[in-house]
Amino acid sequence: MKFNYNVKLYKIILIGLLVAALVVTSGCADKSTSDTNQNGSSPSETSGVSDTNKAVESGEFTLTDGYGREVTIPENVEQVVCSGAGCLRYLVYLQAQDDVVGVDSLEKEKSEVEGRPYVLANPQLKDYPLIGEFRGNDDPEKIIAISPQVILKTGTSGQSTASNGADADALQNKTGIPVVMFPYGSLKNEEQKSEIYSSLRIMGQVVGKQERAEEVINYINATMQDLENRTADIPESERKTAYIGGVSMAGAHGIISTEPAYPPFLWVNANNVASGMGADHADIAKEALVDWDPEYIFVDVGTLLLGNEGAIGELKNDTSLSGLSAVKNKKVYGVIPYNYYSTNYESVLANAYFVGKVLYPDRFEDIDPEAKADEIYTFFVGKPVFSDLNKQHANLGFKQIPL
């Protein structure tokens, strides 16, 4: 009996050892298979797991920027630099200025006349480290020294998508830091307006301000719609003719500097006498202005920086302009400068309410243009800066200009 018992025990032990050996062998085989397949491929290559999914798993994600580039960035971005005209303005619109760790040379300039509302509302921006020269002429070494998580960059206007994309790739390769690039856009037509909205959404993705991006987009749409609704039913024959002169563009200009697609005129259904000159900034002949003879002339008061009162001085002293109906009837008015390191859209929207009030006072009875301007500035840049802007230009903004 004892002998039989021992034999049985031996068999049980032997079977147990065989089972254990099989388990170990199976485990090794499984691990080997999971690490590489027969062709030596990794699991992600054989299972269809994308680089984007891998990025998400590692605290990163991939987005498509405004020029169709796929850029992988950290999931939680809290340190950025802004390169190019208008880029930092958009970041302020999104209320993400605290993420800035460096600025370009123009943002650091100290001037008695500051035409950018976002800087007036955030003077601390001038104190950040330098990342390079303005208009996107970056210094890769300076950027590397600051170590932002992402470089935000506006494209060069008039340059092709391929060229802008190549610029972004070059900066990314030099710094080793993700570069997210997008066009600045404009409010002159639907195509360029969609560029603004797309760019705000892309930047919102980067800095975690998607909801704020939608708020800004909705605010712009609602404001334009309000302006349009006030004047949409005015018959063509009763719409006022108007001209905008002295428009700032890379500096101060005289009376012949204009915007043929000046948005405030479009939004309040005024007839822009220069509309036949195209969609972009234009310099006209003085003879054309005399021939057009608009009922109203609006002057960008940034023209004062030209000296001799700029466009205002021309309207006062140039005998070829003295016969203009607007001059003789004292219908010349000042509006706030809106082009300064690209377009300050908040100033464009504010100007539109003043223009509407002047041209169609009965349609804007409920509007105090200065109060409305401060409401708009507060929404976009966080502070009511109308008076700060205006006093830099002899307080001629939103006023009838004495000639």
Coordinates of C-alpha atoms in Angstrom, one line a residue:
M1 CA 0.0 0.0 0.0
K2 CA 2.8 2.3 0.9
F3 CA 4.5 1.6 -2.4
N4 CA 1.4 2.3 -4.4
Y5 CA 0.9 5.5 -2.4
N6 CA 4.4 6.8 -3.3
V7 CA 3.9 6.0 -6.9
K8 CA 0.7 7.9 -7.0
L9 CA 2.3 10.9 -5.3
Y10 CA 5.2 10.8 -7.7
K11 CA 2.8 10.9 -10.7
I12 CA 1.0 13.9 -9.2
I13 CA 4.2 15.8 -8.7
L14 CA 5.4 15.0 -12.2
I15 CA 2.1 16.2 -13.8
G16 CA 2.3 19.4 -11.7
L17 CA 5.8 20.1 -13.0
L18 CA 4.8 19.5 -16.6
V19 CA 1.8 21.9 -16.3
A20 CA 4.0 24.6 -14.7
A21 CA 6.6 24.2 -17.5
L22 CA 3.8 24.6 -20.1
V23 CA 2.5 27.8 -18.5
V24 CA 6.0 29.4 -18.4
T25 CA 6.7 28.5 -22.0
S26 CA 3.3 29.9 -23.1
G27 CA 4.0 33.2 -21.2
C28 CA 7.4 33.6 -22.9
A29 CA 5.8 32.9 -26.3
D30 CA 3.0 35.4 -25.7
K31 CA 5.5 38.1 -24.7
S32 CA 7.7 37.5 -27.7
T33 CA 4.6 37.7 -30.0
S34 CA 3.4 40.9 -28.3
D35 CA 6.8 42.6 -28.7
T36 CA 7.4 41.6 -32.3
N37 CA 5.5 39.8 -35.0
Q38 CA 7.2 37.4 -37.5
N39 CA 8.5 40.4 -39.5
G40 CA 9.9 42.2 -36.5
S41 CA 7.1 44.9 -36.4
S42 CA 6.0 46.6 -33.2
P43 CA 2.4 46.2 -31.9
S44 CA 1.4 49.6 -33.0
E45 CA 2.5 48.8 -36.5
T46 CA 0.4 45.6 -36.7
S47 CA -2.6 46.7 -34.7
G48 CA -3.3 50.0 -36.5
V49 CA -2.5 52.2 -33.5
S50 CA -1.6 55.6 -35.0
D51 CA 1.1 58.1 -34.0
T52 CA -1.7 60.4 -32.9
N53 CA -3.1 57.9 -30.4
K54 CA 0.4 57.2 -29.1
A55 CA 0.9 60.9 -28.6
V56 CA -2.4 61.1 -26.6
E57 CA -1.2 58.2 -24.4
S58 CA 2.1 60.1 -23.7
G59 CA 0.4 63.5 -22.8
E60 CA 0.5 65.0 -26.3
F61 CA -1.9 65.5 -29.2
T62 CA -1.7 66.3 -32.8
L63 CA -3.5 69.2 -34.5
T64 CA -3.7 70.6 -38.0
D65 CA -2.6 74.3 -38.2
G66 CA -3.8 77.0 -40.5
Y67 CA -1.5 75.9 -43.3
G68 CA -2.4 72.2 -43.2
R69 CA 0.6 71.1 -41.2
E70 CA 0.3 68.3 -38.6
V71 CA 1.9 69.5 -35.4
T72 CA 2.2 67.4 -32.2
I73 CA 2.1 69.5 -29.0
P74 CA 1.9 68.9 -25.3
E75 CA -1.6 68.2 -23.9
N76 CA -1.4 71.0 -21.3
V77 CA 0.3 74.1 -22.8
E78 CA 1.1 76.9 -20.3
Q79 CA 4.2 78.6 -21.9
V80 CA 4.1 80.0 -25.4
V81 CA 5.7 82.8 -27.5
C82 CA 3.9 84.7 -30.3
S83 CA 5.7 85.4 -33.5
G84 CA 4.4 87.7 -36.3
A85 CA 2.0 90.6 -36.7
G86 CA -1.2 90.3 -34.7
C87 CA -0.3 86.9 -33.0
L88 CA -0.1 88.3 -29.5
R89 CA -3.3 90.3 -30.1
Y90 CA -5.2 87.0 -30.7
L91 CA -3.7 85.5 -27.5
V92 CA -5.1 88.4 -25.5
Y93 CA -8.5 88.1 -27.2
L94 CA -8.4 84.5 -25.8
Q95 CA -7.5 85.7 -22.3
A96 CA -4.3 83.6 -22.4
Q97 CA -1.8 86.4 -22.1
D98 CA -0.5 84.9 -18.9
D99 CA 0.9 82.0 -21.0
V100 CA 3.4 84.3 -22.7
V101 CA 7.1 83.9 -21.8
G102 CA 8.7 86.0 -24.6
V103 CA 7.8 88.7 -27.1
D104 CA 9.3 90.3 -30.3
S105 CA 11.1 93.6 -30.7
L106 CA 8.0 95.7 -31.6
E107 CA 6.1 94.4 -28.5
K108 CA 9.0 95.7 -26.3
E109 CA 9.1 99.2 -27.8
K110 CA 8.1 102.0 -25.5
S111 CA 6.3 104.8 -27.3
E112 CA 4.4 107.9 -26.3
V113 CA 1.7 106.9 -28.8
E114 CA 0.5 103.3 -28.5
G115 CA -2.1 102.3 -31.0
R116 CA -2.6 98.7 -29.9
P117 CA -5.4 98.3 -27.3
Y118 CA -4.1 94.9 -26.2
V119 CA -0.8 96.5 -25.1
L120 CA -2.6 99.4 -23.3
A121 CA -4.6 96.9 -21.4
N122 CA -1.5 94.7 -20.7
P123 CA 1.6 96.9 -20.3
Q124 CA 3.4 94.0 -18.7
L125 CA 3.9 92.5 -22.1
K126 CA 6.7 94.9 -22.8
D127 CA 8.8 93.4 -20.0
Y128 CA 9.1 89.8 -21.3
P129 CA 12.3 88.4 -22.8
L130 CA 13.1 89.1 -26.5
I131 CA 12.5 86.3 -29.0
G132 CA 13.7 88.2 -32.1
E133 CA 12.7 91.0 -34.5
F134 CA 9.2 92.0 -35.3
R135 CA 7.2 90.7 -38.3
G136 CA 8.2 87.1 -37.6
N137 CA 12.0 87.6 -37.9
D138 CA 12.7 85.2 -35.0
D139 CA 16.0 84.4 -33.3
P140 CA 15.9 80.6 -32.7
E141 CA 18.6 80.8 -30.1
K142 CA 16.7 83.3 -28.0
I143 CA 13.6 81.2 -28.3
I144 CA 15.5 78.1 -27.2
A145 CA 16.8 80.0 -24.2
I146 CA 13.3 80.8 -23.1
S147 CA 12.0 77.2 -23.6
P148 CA 8.4 77.7 -24.5
Q149 CA 6.3 74.6 -25.1
V150 CA 4.9 75.9 -28.3
I151 CA 5.6 78.7 -30.8
L152 CA 2.5 80.4 -32.1
K153 CA 3.1 82.2 -35.4
T154 CA 1.0 84.2 -37.9
G155 CA 1.8 83.7 -41.5
T156 CA 3.1 86.4 -43.8
S157 CA 0.3 88.1 -45.7
G158 CA 0.6 87.7 -49.5
Q159 CA 2.9 84.7 -49.2
S160 CA 1.7 81.3 -50.4
T161 CA 0.6 78.5 -48.1
A162 CA 3.6 76.4 -49.1
S163 CA 6.0 79.3 -48.3
N164 CA 4.4 80.0 -45.0
G165 CA 4.4 76.3 -44.1
A166 CA 8.1 76.1 -45.1
D167 CA 8.9 79.0 -42.7
A168 CA 7.1 77.2 -39.9
D169 CA 9.0 74.0 -40.6
A170 CA 12.3 75.8 -40.7
L171 CA 11.7 77.4 -37.3
Q172 CA 10.5 74.2 -35.8
N173 CA 13.6 72.3 -37.0
K174 CA 16.0 75.0 -35.7
T175 CA 14.4 75.2 -32.3
G176 CA 13.1 71.7 -31.7
I177 CA 9.9 73.3 -30.5
P178 CA 6.5 72.8 -32.1
V179 CA 5.4 75.7 -34.3
V180 CA 1.7 76.2 -34.9
M181 CA 1.1 78.7 -37.7
F182 CA -2.1 80.3 -39.0
P183 CA -3.2 83.3 -41.2
Y184 CA -4.3 86.5 -39.6
G185 CA -7.4 87.0 -41.8
S186 CA -9.6 90.1 -42.0
L187 CA -13.2 91.2 -41.7
K188 CA -13.4 92.5 -45.3
N189 CA -15.0 89.4 -46.8
E190 CA -16.3 86.0 -45.9
E191 CA -13.2 84.0 -46.9
Q192 CA -10.8 86.1 -44.8
K193 CA -13.3 86.2 -42.0
S194 CA -13.3 82.5 -41.9
E195 CA -9.5 82.6 -41.6
I196 CA -9.9 84.7 -38.4
Y197 CA -12.3 82.2 -36.9
S198 CA -10.2 79.2 -37.9
S199 CA -7.1 80.8 -36.4
L200 CA -8.8 81.7 -33.2
R201 CA -10.0 78.1 -32.9
I202 CA -6.5 76.7 -33.6
M203 CA -4.9 78.9 -31.0
G204 CA -7.7 78.1 -28.6
Q205 CA -6.9 74.4 -29.0
V206 CA -3.2 75.0 -28.2
V207 CA -3.8 77.0 -25.0
G208 CA -7.0 75.3 -23.8
K209 CA -9.3 78.3 -24.6
Q210 CA -11.7 76.6 -27.0
E211 CA -14.8 78.1 -25.2
R212 CA -13.3 81.6 -25.2
A213 CA -12.5 81.3 -28.9
E214 CA -16.2 80.6 -29.6
E215 CA -17.2 83.5 -27.4
V216 CA -15.0 85.8 -29.5
I217 CA -16.4 84.5 -32.8
N218 CA -20.0 84.8 -31.6
Y219 CA -19.4 88.3 -30.3
I220 CA -17.9 89.4 -33.7
N221 CA -20.8 87.9 -35.6
A222 CA -23.5 89.3 -33.2
T223 CA -21.9 92.8 -33.5
M224 CA -21.8 92.8 -37.2
Q225 CA -25.3 91.5 -37.4
D226 CA -26.5 94.3 -35.1
L227 CA -24.9 96.9 -37.2
E228 CA -26.4 95.4 -40.4
N229 CA -29.9 95.1 -38.9
R230 CA -30.0 98.8 -38.0
T231 CA -29.5 100.0 -41.6
A232 CA -30.4 97.0 -43.9
D233 CA -33.8 98.5 -45.0
I234 CA -32.4 101.9 -46.0
P235 CA -33.1 102.3 -49.7
E236 CA -30.0 102.5 -51.9
S237 CA -31.0 106.1 -53.0
E238 CA -30.9 107.2 -49.3
R239 CA -27.6 105.7 -48.4
K240 CA -24.9 108.2 -47.5
T241 CA -21.7 108.5 -49.5
A242 CA -18.5 108.5 -47.5
Y243 CA -14.8 108.3 -47.7
I244 CA -12.2 107.2 -45.1
G245 CA -8.8 108.9 -45.4
G246 CA -5.5 109.1 -43.6
V247 CA -5.6 105.3 -43.0
S248 CA -2.6 104.1 -41.1
M249 CA -0.6 101.3 -42.8
A250 CA 2.9 100.5 -41.6
G251 CA 2.9 104.1 -40.3
A252 CA 0.9 107.3 -40.7
H253 CA -0.4 108.5 -44.1
G254 CA -2.2 111.4 -45.6
I255 CA -5.7 111.9 -47.1
I256 CA -5.1 109.8 -50.1
S257 CA -4.6 106.6 -48.0
T258 CA -7.9 104.7 -47.9
E259 CA -9.6 101.3 -47.5
P260 CA -11.9 100.5 -50.4
A261 CA -13.5 97.7 -48.4
Y262 CA -13.6 99.6 -45.1
P263 CA -15.7 97.3 -42.9
P264 CA -17.6 99.9 -41.0
F265 CA -19.0 101.3 -44.2
L266 CA -20.0 97.8 -45.3
W267 CA -21.7 97.1 -42.0
V268 CA -23.8 100.2 -41.8
N269 CA -24.6 100.2 -45.5
A270 CA -22.8 103.4 -46.5
N271 CA -21.7 103.9 -50.0
N272 CA -17.8 103.9 -50.0
V273 CA -16.9 106.2 -52.9
A274 CA -13.5 104.3 -53.2
S275 CA -15.1 100.9 -53.4
G276 CA -14.1 100.5 -57.0
M277 CA -10.4 100.5 -56.0
G278 CA -10.4 96.8 -54.9
A279 CA -10.4 95.1 -51.5
D280 CA -7.0 96.0 -50.1
H281 CA -5.4 99.2 -48.9
A282 CA -5.1 101.8 -51.7
D283 CA -3.6 105.3 -52.3
I284 CA -5.9 107.3 -54.6
A285 CA -5.3 110.5 -56.6
K286 CA -6.6 113.6 -55.0
E287 CA -8.4 114.4 -58.2
A288 CA -10.4 111.2 -57.7
L289 CA -11.5 112.3 -54.3
V290 CA -12.6 115.7 -55.7
D291 CA -14.6 113.9 -58.5
W292 CA -16.2 111.5 -56.0
D293 CA -17.1 114.4 -53.6
P294 CA -18.5 112.3 -50.8
E295 CA -21.1 113.7 -48.4
Y296 CA -19.0 112.6 -45.4
I297 CA -15.3 112.2 -44.8
F298 CA -13.9 110.2 -41.9
V299 CA -10.2 110.5 -41.0
D300 CA -8.1 108.0 -39.2
V301 CA -6.6 110.2 -36.5
G302 CA -3.4 108.2 -36.6
T303 CA -2.6 110.6 -39.5
L304 CA -1.5 113.2 -36.9
L305 CA 1.7 111.3 -36.5
L306 CA 2.7 112.3 -40.0
G307 CA 3.2 115.9 -38.9
N308 CA 1.5 119.1 -39.9
E309 CA -1.8 117.4 -38.8
G310 CA -1.5 114.9 -41.7
A311 CA -4.7 114.4 -43.6
I312 CA -6.5 117.0 -41.4
G313 CA -3.9 119.6 -42.4
E314 CA -4.4 118.7 -46.0
L315 CA -8.1 119.3 -45.7
K316 CA -7.5 122.6 -44.0
N317 CA -4.8 123.9 -46.3
D318 CA -4.9 122.2 -49.7
T319 CA -6.9 124.5 -52.0
S320 CA -7.7 121.6 -54.4
L321 CA -9.7 120.0 -51.5
S322 CA -11.4 123.1 -50.2
G323 CA -14.4 122.7 -52.5
L324 CA -15.3 119.2 -51.2
S325 CA -18.9 119.1 -49.9
A326 CA -17.8 117.4 -46.7
V327 CA -15.3 120.2 -46.0
K328 CA -17.8 123.0 -46.8
N329 CA -20.6 121.4 -44.8
K330 CA -18.4 120.5 -41.9
K331 CA -19.0 116.8 -42.2
V332 CA -15.5 115.6 -41.4
Y333 CA -15.1 113.3 -38.4
G334 CA -12.3 111.4 -36.7
V335 CA -12.1 107.7 -36.1
I336 CA -9.7 105.6 -34.0
P337 CA -6.6 104.2 -35.8
Y338 CA -7.1 100.5 -36.4
N339 CA -4.0 99.3 -38.3
Y340 CA -1.1 98.9 -36.0
Y341 CA 0.9 95.7 -36.3
S342 CA -2.0 94.3 -38.3
T343 CA -5.7 95.1 -37.6
N344 CA -7.1 95.9 -34.2
Y345 CA -10.6 94.4 -34.8
E346 CA -12.0 95.8 -31.6
S347 CA -11.2 99.3 -32.9
V348 CA -12.8 98.5 -36.3
L349 CA -16.0 97.4 -34.5
A350 CA -16.0 100.5 -32.3
N351 CA -15.5 102.8 -35.2
A352 CA -18.5 101.2 -37.0
Y353 CA -20.9 102.4 -34.2
F354 CA -19.6 105.9 -34.4
V355 CA -19.8 105.9 -38.2
G356 CA -23.4 104.6 -38.0
K357 CA -24.3 107.3 -35.5
V358 CA -23.0 110.1 -37.7
L359 CA -24.5 108.8 -41.0
Y360 CA -27.9 107.5 -39.6
P361 CA -28.5 109.1 -36.2
D362 CA -32.1 107.9 -36.0
R363 CA -30.9 104.3 -36.4
F364 CA -28.4 104.6 -33.6
E365 CA -30.4 106.6 -31.1
D366 CA -29.6 104.2 -28.3
I367 CA -25.8 104.3 -28.9
D368 CA -23.2 106.4 -27.1
P369 CA -20.2 105.6 -29.3
E370 CA -17.6 106.1 -26.6
A371 CA -19.5 103.9 -24.1
K372 CA -20.0 101.3 -26.8
A373 CA -16.3 101.5 -27.7
D374 CA -15.4 100.8 -24.1
E375 CA -17.8 97.9 -23.9
I376 CA -16.1 96.4 -27.0
Y377 CA -12.6 97.0 -25.7
T378 CA -13.4 95.4 -22.4
F379 CA -14.7 92.3 -24.1
F380 CA -11.7 91.9 -26.3
V381 CA -8.7 93.1 -24.2
G382 CA -10.1 93.3 -20.7
K383 CA -10.1 97.0 -20.1
P384 CA -12.0 100.1 -21.3
V385 CA -9.2 101.8 -23.1
F386 CA -11.0 104.3 -25.4
S387 CA -10.0 107.4 -23.6
D388 CA -6.3 106.2 -23.4
L389 CA -6.3 105.7 -27.2
N390 CA -8.1 108.9 -27.9
K391 CA -5.9 111.2 -25.8
Q392 CA -2.9 110.0 -27.7
H393 CA -4.5 111.6 -30.8
A394 CA -5.5 115.0 -29.6
N395 CA -8.9 113.6 -28.5
L396 CA -10.1 113.8 -32.1
G397 CA -11.5 110.3 -32.2
F398 CA -15.3 110.2 -32.4
K399 CA -15.5 113.9 -32.9
Q400 CA -16.4 116.4 -35.7
I401 CA -13.0 117.8 -36.8
P402 CA -12.9 121.6 -37.0
L403 CA -11.3 122.8 -40.3

